[in-house]
Amino acid sequence: MPSEFDLIARYFTRPTSHTRLGAGDDGAIVSPSPGMELVISTDMLVAGTHFLSNADPEALGWKSLAVNVSDLAAMGAQPRWALLAVSLPEADEAWIAGYARGFFACASAFGVDLIGGDTTRGPMNFCISIFGEVLPGQALLRSGATPGDEIWISGAPGRAALGLAHLRGLCVLEEPALSGCLEALHRPQPRLALGLALVGLASAAIDVSDGLLADLGHILDRSGVAATVHADRLPDAAARACPGHPALARQCLLAGGDDYELVFTAPPGRHAAILDLAGRLDLPLNCIGSITRQGTGDLTLVDAEHKPLPMPSRGFDHFA
Ligand code: ADP
Ligand code: MG
C-alpha cells in the first residue's frame, strides 16, 4: 500500500515552469510578475454532488482544474499556480494516475503550475485553489454592467446539461450530438483566450457554472441593473442536439449549469470588435440582449415580437 507521501511524489509532483519553490516544503514560494495583481479563486468538487462516484478519473482530473481556470477566465486573469487538496477513500493507484493525467493535461493546456496541496483519506472530494495575474484594475468584474450595454454569450450553452439529462435517461441523444454534449459535460473547455481578450472590451463577465439566466442574474444583481434577453437570439445548439424534447432543451439552455461558457456585457460601440474577436478565436459569440435600466436585477425574457415569456426555474443552488 503506497503511503500518502508516495502518492504525492508519484502522482502530484511534476516539474514547474514558473515557480520558485513548488510542492515538498511546508509552503510554496512564487514571484508574481512585477506590477501585476493576483486573482485568487477556489472550487470544490464533491462526489455525489458534482460528479457521480463512477466518473472517469481522467475526465474528473481535467474538469476539477478546468472549472477553476474558468473562474480566472471570467475575471480576465491569466492562471499561473494551483493548490490541490484531495480526500480519497482509498489509495487506488490506477484511479489516481488517471485523475493526475487529466489534471496535468489541463494544467499544461492553460499554463498552470501545481505548487502544493493536501492529501487525506475520506469521502471523495477535490478542492483546488488557483492563483492568476491581471494588470492592476483591469480584472473583469460582475459589477460593471451599465444601461445600454449589450449582453453576450460564448459557445453553445446547454449541451453539458443535456449530456447529463441523457445519462439520467431523461432524453436520448443521437450521435454526433451525444458525443458533443458528453464532451461538454466531462471535459469543459474554459474560455481563457476569450476572457483574456475581453479585458478592455467587456464591462462585466461571469462564467456559466449554474445556468445562463442564474449567472447573468448575478451580473445584474452586482451591477444594480435590469436586462432583457431575446429568446430568439440564443444559440440553438441545445435545441438542435435534442429535437425530440424542445422543452428539456430549452430548460438546459436557460438553466443548465456546467458549460463554463462566458456571459459578458459590453457597450454597443464594441459590437464590431466582439464579432471580430469571435472570428479570431473561432468561437461563436452571440449578442442575446441588453441592459435596459438601473434596477434590482430584474431579468425579462422576450420572444421575437418582444412579448414576455415565462422564465424557467433559474439555476442551481446547493441549498435551495
Ligand atoms: P504538511 O504536513 O506541512 O501539511 P503535507 O505532508 O500535507 O505537508 O504535504 C507535503 C508536501 O506535499 C507539501 O508541500 C504539500 O503542498 C504537497 N502536497 C500534498 N498533497 C498534495 C497534492 N495532492 N498535490 C500537490 N502537492 C501536494
Ligand atoms: Mg507543514
Tab-separated table of C-alpha atoms and ligand atoms in Angstrom:
chain	number	residue	atom	x	y	z
A	1	MET	CA	0.000	0.000	0.000
A	2	PRO	CA	1.596	3.327	-1.032
A	3	SER	CA	1.969	5.945	1.685
A	4	GLU	CA	0.481	9.416	1.432
A	5	PHE	CA	3.966	10.678	0.548
A	6	ASP	CA	4.453	8.032	-2.162
A	7	LEU	CA	1.168	9.127	-3.729
A	8	ILE	CA	2.124	12.798	-3.665
A	9	ALA	CA	5.574	12.108	-5.107
A	10	ARG	CA	4.297	9.707	-7.790
A	11	TYR	CA	1.153	11.415	-8.960
A	12	PHE	CA	1.053	15.029	-7.870
A	13	THR	CA	4.619	16.215	-8.282
A	14	ARG	CA	5.631	17.478	-11.713
A	15	PRO	CA	8.328	19.928	-12.780
A	16	THR	CA	7.117	23.514	-12.605
A	17	SER	CA	7.866	26.205	-15.163
A	18	HIS	CA	7.447	29.496	-13.314
A	19	THR	CA	7.645	28.702	-9.600
A	20	ARG	CA	10.453	29.434	-7.157
A	21	LEU	CA	9.581	26.574	-4.756
A	22	GLY	CA	6.856	24.049	-5.530
A	23	ALA	CA	5.457	21.055	-3.622
A	24	GLY	CA	7.639	19.367	-0.984
A	25	ASP	CA	8.075	22.049	1.645
A	26	ASP	CA	5.680	23.465	4.241
A	27	GLY	CA	4.772	26.178	1.769
A	28	ALA	CA	5.322	27.084	-1.858
A	29	ILE	CA	7.052	30.281	-2.982
A	30	VAL	CA	6.097	32.177	-6.125
A	31	SER	CA	7.019	35.571	-7.561
A	32	PRO	CA	4.126	37.295	-9.296
A	33	SER	CA	5.166	39.222	-12.415
A	34	PRO	CA	6.203	42.763	-11.459
A	35	GLY	CA	3.297	45.168	-11.208
A	36	MET	CA	0.567	42.556	-11.646
A	37	GLU	CA	-2.388	41.976	-9.336
A	38	LEU	CA	-3.205	38.474	-8.115
A	39	VAL	CA	-6.660	36.998	-8.751
A	40	ILE	CA	-7.453	34.052	-6.458
A	41	SER	CA	-10.295	31.567	-6.532
A	42	THR	CA	-11.201	28.143	-5.169
A	43	ASP	CA	-13.713	25.495	-6.184
A	44	MET	CA	-14.632	22.171	-4.632
A	45	LEU	CA	-15.910	19.044	-6.396
A	46	VAL	CA	-17.711	16.573	-4.143
A	47	ALA	CA	-18.648	13.003	-5.136
A	48	GLY	CA	-22.414	12.657	-5.444
A	49	THR	CA	-22.905	16.423	-5.675
A	50	HIS	CA	-20.699	17.482	-8.601
A	51	PHE	CA	-19.909	14.125	-10.162
A	52	LEU	CA	-21.055	10.521	-9.981
A	53	SER	CA	-18.761	8.259	-7.942
A	54	ASN	CA	-18.197	6.056	-11.017
A	55	ALA	CA	-16.953	9.077	-13.016
A	56	ASP	CA	-13.983	8.567	-15.297
A	57	PRO	CA	-10.952	9.706	-13.242
A	58	GLU	CA	-9.137	11.333	-16.161
A	59	ALA	CA	-12.167	13.431	-17.092
A	60	LEU	CA	-12.593	14.368	-13.438
A	61	GLY	CA	-8.938	15.431	-13.198
A	62	TRP	CA	-9.409	17.673	-16.221
A	63	LYS	CA	-12.709	19.101	-15.039
A	64	SER	CA	-11.658	19.820	-11.469
A	65	LEU	CA	-8.900	22.136	-12.683
A	66	ALA	CA	-10.841	23.409	-15.720
A	67	VAL	CA	-13.633	24.859	-13.558
A	68	ASN	CA	-11.026	26.832	-11.625
A	69	VAL	CA	-9.334	28.050	-14.817
A	70	SER	CA	-12.807	29.131	-15.945
A	71	ASP	CA	-13.212	31.349	-12.887
A	72	LEU	CA	-9.992	33.169	-13.749
A	73	ALA	CA	-11.035	33.385	-17.414
A	74	ALA	CA	-14.212	35.125	-16.271
A	75	MET	CA	-12.029	37.624	-14.391
A	76	GLY	CA	-9.803	38.206	-17.432
A	77	ALA	CA	-6.825	36.818	-15.497
A	78	GLN	CA	-4.006	34.556	-16.649
A	79	PRO	CA	-3.897	31.438	-14.425
A	80	ARG	CA	-0.425	30.694	-13.045
A	81	TRP	CA	-0.467	28.466	-9.948
A	82	ALA	CA	-2.780	25.954	-8.271
A	83	LEU	CA	-3.077	24.065	-4.990
A	84	LEU	CA	-4.838	20.691	-4.906
A	85	ALA	CA	-6.451	19.348	-1.720
A	86	VAL	CA	-7.767	15.816	-2.232
A	87	SER	CA	-9.627	13.451	0.013
A	88	LEU	CA	-9.806	9.855	-1.238
A	89	PRO	CA	-11.489	6.798	0.280
A	90	GLU	CA	-8.600	4.510	-0.762
A	91	ALA	CA	-5.213	4.611	-2.483
A	92	ASP	CA	-6.394	3.133	-5.808
A	93	GLU	CA	-3.300	3.888	-7.856
A	94	ALA	CA	-4.818	3.276	-11.296
A	95	TRP	CA	-7.605	5.684	-10.403
A	96	ILE	CA	-5.244	8.326	-9.011
A	97	ALA	CA	-2.949	8.012	-12.042
A	98	GLY	CA	-5.934	8.657	-14.325
A	99	TYR	CA	-7.006	11.663	-12.270
A	100	ALA	CA	-3.466	13.073	-12.368
A	101	ARG	CA	-3.271	12.586	-16.171
A	102	GLY	CA	-6.416	14.639	-16.675
A	103	PHE	CA	-5.377	17.248	-14.129
A	104	PHE	CA	-1.936	17.809	-15.647
A	105	ALA	CA	-3.326	17.792	-19.210
A	106	CYS	CA	-5.452	20.762	-18.178
A	107	ALA	CA	-2.574	22.342	-16.238
A	108	SER	CA	-0.272	22.290	-19.246
A	109	ALA	CA	-3.033	23.391	-21.636
A	110	PHE	CA	-3.568	26.566	-19.598
A	111	GLY	CA	-0.068	27.234	-18.211
A	112	VAL	CA	-0.726	26.308	-14.571
A	113	ASP	CA	1.996	25.035	-12.169
A	114	LEU	CA	0.729	22.748	-9.380
A	115	ILE	CA	2.667	24.033	-6.379
A	116	GLY	CA	1.248	22.071	-3.442
A	117	GLY	CA	-1.813	20.711	-1.786
A	118	ASP	CA	-3.033	18.262	0.796
A	119	THR	CA	-3.810	14.544	0.618
A	120	THR	CA	-6.058	12.825	3.139
A	121	ARG	CA	-8.306	9.775	3.417
A	122	GLY	CA	-12.038	10.420	3.468
A	123	PRO	CA	-15.087	10.744	1.207
A	124	MET	CA	-14.010	11.617	-2.334
A	125	ASN	CA	-13.556	15.353	-2.656
A	126	PHE	CA	-11.259	17.667	-4.646
A	127	CYS	CA	-10.644	21.251	-3.661
A	128	ILE	CA	-8.473	23.359	-5.915
A	129	SER	CA	-7.275	26.879	-5.328
A	130	ILE	CA	-5.976	28.851	-8.268
A	131	PHE	CA	-3.871	31.984	-8.494
A	132	GLY	CA	-3.626	34.163	-11.577
A	133	GLU	CA	-2.439	37.554	-12.716
A	134	VAL	CA	-4.072	40.584	-14.244
A	135	LEU	CA	-2.970	44.168	-14.909
A	136	PRO	CA	-3.925	46.363	-11.937
A	137	GLY	CA	-7.537	47.492	-12.086
A	138	GLN	CA	-8.194	45.574	-15.313
A	139	ALA	CA	-9.951	42.466	-13.967
A	140	LEU	CA	-13.459	41.815	-15.324
A	141	LEU	CA	-15.978	42.076	-12.503
A	142	ARG	CA	-19.646	41.164	-12.206
A	143	SER	CA	-20.415	44.705	-11.137
A	144	GLY	CA	-19.511	46.687	-14.264
A	145	ALA	CA	-22.653	46.420	-16.422
A	146	THR	CA	-24.466	49.699	-17.215
A	147	PRO	CA	-27.721	50.532	-19.046
A	148	GLY	CA	-27.287	50.361	-22.811
A	149	ASP	CA	-24.682	47.573	-22.660
A	150	GLU	CA	-25.254	44.547	-24.841
A	151	ILE	CA	-25.286	41.048	-23.352
A	152	TRP	CA	-23.222	38.308	-24.999
A	153	ILE	CA	-22.805	34.558	-24.531
A	154	SER	CA	-19.957	32.413	-25.863
A	155	GLY	CA	-20.161	28.993	-27.469
A	156	ALA	CA	-23.064	26.557	-27.390
A	157	PRO	CA	-24.534	26.571	-23.876
A	158	GLY	CA	-26.956	23.915	-22.645
A	159	ARG	CA	-25.034	20.943	-24.014
A	160	ALA	CA	-23.448	19.851	-20.711
A	161	ALA	CA	-26.867	19.745	-19.020
A	162	LEU	CA	-28.291	17.848	-21.993
A	163	GLY	CA	-25.458	15.322	-21.719
A	164	LEU	CA	-26.347	14.845	-18.052
A	165	ALA	CA	-30.052	14.533	-18.936
A	166	HIS	CA	-29.121	11.779	-21.389
A	167	LEU	CA	-27.080	9.922	-18.741
A	168	ARG	CA	-30.037	10.183	-16.373
A	169	GLY	CA	-32.383	8.741	-19.003
A	170	LEU	CA	-34.431	11.937	-19.388
A	171	CYS	CA	-33.811	12.005	-23.142
A	172	VAL	CA	-31.964	10.018	-25.774
A	173	LEU	CA	-29.403	11.996	-27.763
A	174	GLU	CA	-28.209	10.748	-31.141
A	175	GLU	CA	-24.676	10.943	-32.471
A	176	PRO	CA	-22.915	13.231	-33.195
A	177	ALA	CA	-24.812	15.453	-30.730
A	178	LEU	CA	-24.352	12.897	-27.953
A	179	SER	CA	-20.550	12.977	-28.117
A	180	GLY	CA	-20.545	16.777	-28.204
A	181	CYS	CA	-22.806	17.028	-25.150
A	182	LEU	CA	-20.847	14.432	-23.142
A	183	GLU	CA	-17.592	16.181	-24.065
A	184	ALA	CA	-19.085	19.478	-22.830
A	185	LEU	CA	-20.111	17.767	-19.580
A	186	HIS	CA	-16.923	15.816	-18.892
A	187	ARG	CA	-14.191	17.924	-20.482
A	188	PRO	CA	-15.403	21.530	-20.394
A	189	GLN	CA	-13.157	23.998	-22.219
A	190	PRO	CA	-12.557	27.062	-20.073
A	191	ARG	CA	-12.848	30.157	-22.284
A	192	LEU	CA	-9.480	31.538	-21.257
A	193	ALA	CA	-8.454	33.073	-24.594
A	194	LEU	CA	-11.818	34.844	-24.671
A	195	GLY	CA	-11.594	36.070	-21.072
A	196	LEU	CA	-8.108	37.479	-21.621
A	197	ALA	CA	-9.204	39.194	-24.853
A	198	LEU	CA	-12.248	40.734	-23.159
A	199	VAL	CA	-10.079	42.850	-20.854
A	200	GLY	CA	-10.673	46.395	-22.091
A	201	LEU	CA	-13.719	45.296	-24.160
A	202	ALA	CA	-16.252	43.866	-21.692
A	203	SER	CA	-17.849	45.840	-18.865
A	204	ALA	CA	-18.753	42.741	-16.802
A	205	ALA	CA	-18.324	38.978	-17.086
A	206	ILE	CA	-19.152	35.691	-15.364
A	207	ASP	CA	-18.718	32.037	-16.279
A	208	VAL	CA	-21.822	29.897	-16.612
A	209	SER	CA	-21.489	27.218	-13.957
A	210	ASP	CA	-25.033	27.261	-12.557
A	211	GLY	CA	-27.147	28.210	-15.607
A	212	LEU	CA	-27.210	31.047	-18.131
A	213	LEU	CA	-30.076	33.040	-16.574
A	214	ALA	CA	-28.911	32.427	-12.997
A	215	ASP	CA	-25.366	33.542	-13.731
A	216	LEU	CA	-26.484	36.527	-15.803
A	217	GLY	CA	-28.662	37.312	-12.783
A	218	HIS	CA	-25.501	37.606	-10.668
A	219	ILE	CA	-24.172	40.276	-13.050
A	220	LEU	CA	-27.479	42.139	-12.816
A	221	ASP	CA	-27.535	41.942	-9.004
A	222	ARG	CA	-23.932	43.045	-8.579
A	223	SER	CA	-24.298	45.826	-11.172
A	224	GLY	CA	-27.705	47.025	-9.915
A	225	VAL	CA	-29.293	46.862	-13.365
A	226	ALA	CA	-32.178	45.175	-15.211
A	227	ALA	CA	-31.965	43.345	-18.532
A	228	THR	CA	-33.937	41.898	-21.420
A	229	VAL	CA	-32.863	38.668	-23.101
A	230	HIS	CA	-34.243	37.770	-26.538
A	231	ALA	CA	-35.038	34.051	-26.673
A	232	ASP	CA	-34.779	34.007	-30.481
A	233	ARG	CA	-31.167	35.260	-30.344
A	234	LEU	CA	-29.933	32.483	-28.064
A	235	PRO	CA	-27.596	29.889	-29.584
A	236	ASP	CA	-29.679	26.930	-30.775
A	237	ALA	CA	-27.137	24.143	-30.186
A	238	ALA	CA	-29.178	22.560	-27.387
A	239	ALA	CA	-32.388	22.568	-29.471
A	240	ARG	CA	-30.563	21.015	-32.428
A	241	ALA	CA	-28.932	18.372	-30.210
A	242	CYS	CA	-32.279	17.272	-28.785
A	243	PRO	CA	-35.044	17.912	-31.358
A	244	GLY	CA	-37.365	15.383	-29.685
A	245	HIS	CA	-37.598	17.275	-26.374
A	246	PRO	CA	-37.817	21.028	-27.061
A	247	ALA	CA	-38.903	21.872	-23.501
A	248	LEU	CA	-35.983	19.977	-21.959
A	249	ALA	CA	-33.541	21.505	-24.459
A	250	ARG	CA	-34.811	24.971	-23.558
A	251	GLN	CA	-34.521	24.274	-19.828
A	252	CYS	CA	-30.929	23.054	-20.341
A	253	LEU	CA	-30.094	26.144	-22.422
A	254	LEU	CA	-31.528	28.657	-19.958
A	255	ALA	CA	-30.933	26.983	-16.606
A	256	GLY	CA	-28.480	24.114	-17.167
A	257	GLY	CA	-25.126	24.543	-15.499
A	258	ASP	CA	-21.678	23.170	-16.151
A	259	ASP	CA	-20.967	24.626	-19.596
A	260	TYR	CA	-18.354	27.137	-18.443
A	261	GLU	CA	-19.177	29.492	-21.284
A	262	LEU	CA	-18.741	33.198	-20.536
A	263	VAL	CA	-21.648	35.628	-20.286
A	264	PHE	CA	-20.458	39.214	-20.587
A	265	THR	CA	-21.683	42.719	-21.217
A	266	ALA	CA	-20.122	45.427	-23.363
A	267	PRO	CA	-21.054	48.858	-24.697
A	268	PRO	CA	-22.728	48.691	-28.139
A	269	GLY	CA	-19.807	50.601	-29.647
A	270	ARG	CA	-17.727	47.447	-29.177
A	271	HIS	CA	-20.167	45.199	-31.095
A	272	ALA	CA	-17.988	45.008	-34.214
A	273	ALA	CA	-14.813	44.398	-32.171
A	274	ILE	CA	-16.514	41.498	-30.377
A	275	LEU	CA	-17.691	39.921	-33.643
A	276	ASP	CA	-14.143	40.314	-34.913
A	277	LEU	CA	-12.885	38.552	-31.779
A	278	ALA	CA	-15.329	35.678	-32.398
A	279	GLY	CA	-13.758	35.212	-35.811
A	280	ARG	CA	-10.198	35.357	-34.472
A	281	LEU	CA	-10.941	32.853	-31.687
A	282	ASP	CA	-13.144	30.683	-33.912
A	283	LEU	CA	-15.703	30.746	-31.104
A	284	PRO	CA	-19.354	31.787	-31.576
A	285	LEU	CA	-20.233	34.951	-29.646
A	286	ASN	CA	-23.953	35.756	-29.685
A	287	CYS	CA	-25.478	39.055	-28.639
A	288	ILE	CA	-28.587	37.919	-26.757
A	289	GLY	CA	-29.998	41.054	-25.202
A	290	SER	CA	-29.236	44.283	-23.422
A	291	ILE	CA	-29.047	46.010	-20.085
A	292	THR	CA	-32.164	48.168	-20.016
A	293	ARG	CA	-32.014	50.355	-16.902
A	294	GLN	CA	-30.785	50.744	-13.364
A	295	GLY	CA	-32.737	48.330	-11.204
A	296	THR	CA	-32.771	45.419	-8.890
A	297	GLY	CA	-31.618	42.605	-11.110
A	298	ASP	CA	-34.906	42.124	-12.999
A	299	LEU	CA	-34.479	39.846	-15.973
A	300	THR	CA	-37.117	39.699	-18.733
A	301	LEU	CA	-37.119	37.019	-21.408
A	302	VAL	CA	-38.961	38.028	-24.607
A	303	ASP	CA	-39.845	36.362	-27.914
A	304	ALA	CA	-39.221	37.695	-31.422
A	305	GLU	CA	-42.294	40.008	-31.070
A	306	HIS	CA	-40.934	41.368	-27.764
A	307	LYS	CA	-43.672	39.539	-25.825
A	308	PRO	CA	-42.551	38.395	-22.353
A	309	LEU	CA	-42.005	34.648	-22.000
A	310	PRO	CA	-42.323	32.604	-18.799
A	311	MET	CA	-38.991	32.271	-17.010
A	312	PRO	CA	-37.738	28.760	-16.329
A	313	SER	CA	-36.665	27.968	-12.778
A	314	ARG	CA	-33.451	29.872	-12.533
A	315	GLY	CA	-30.495	27.591	-11.955
A	316	PHE	CA	-28.656	25.501	-9.488
A	317	ASP	CA	-28.446	26.371	-5.796
A	318	HIS	CA	-26.915	23.850	-3.381
A	319	PHE	CA	-29.166	24.937	-0.522
A	320	ALA	CA	-32.424	25.641	-2.375
B	1	ADP	P1	2.185	19.471	5.896
B	1	ADP	O1	2.341	18.288	6.804
B	1	ADP	O2	3.178	20.540	6.115
B	1	ADP	O3	0.785	19.954	5.802
B	1	ADP	P2	1.896	17.675	3.769
B	1	ADP	O4	2.516	16.444	4.350
B	1	ADP	O5	0.420	17.779	3.785
B	1	ADP	O6	2.551	18.933	4.433
B	1	ADP	O7	2.368	17.810	2.274
B	1	ADP	C1	3.729	17.642	1.935
B	1	ADP	C2	4.019	18.426	0.664
B	1	ADP	O8	3.292	17.842	-0.415
B	1	ADP	C3	3.561	19.884	0.747
B	1	ADP	O9	4.500	20.665	0.027
B	1	ADP	C4	2.241	19.897	0.035
B	1	ADP	O10	1.968	21.138	-0.553
B	1	ADP	C5	2.414	18.807	-1.008
B	1	ADP	N1	1.161	18.127	-1.350
B	1	ADP	C6	0.365	17.407	-0.536
B	1	ADP	N2	-0.700	16.924	-1.197
B	1	ADP	C7	-0.582	17.351	-2.478
B	1	ADP	C8	-1.362	17.194	-3.656
B	1	ADP	N3	-2.484	16.491	-3.669
B	1	ADP	N4	-0.922	17.802	-4.769
B	1	ADP	C9	0.204	18.529	-4.779
B	1	ADP	N5	1.002	18.685	-3.715
B	1	ADP	C10	0.627	18.112	-2.571
B	2	MG	MG	3.556	21.837	7.268
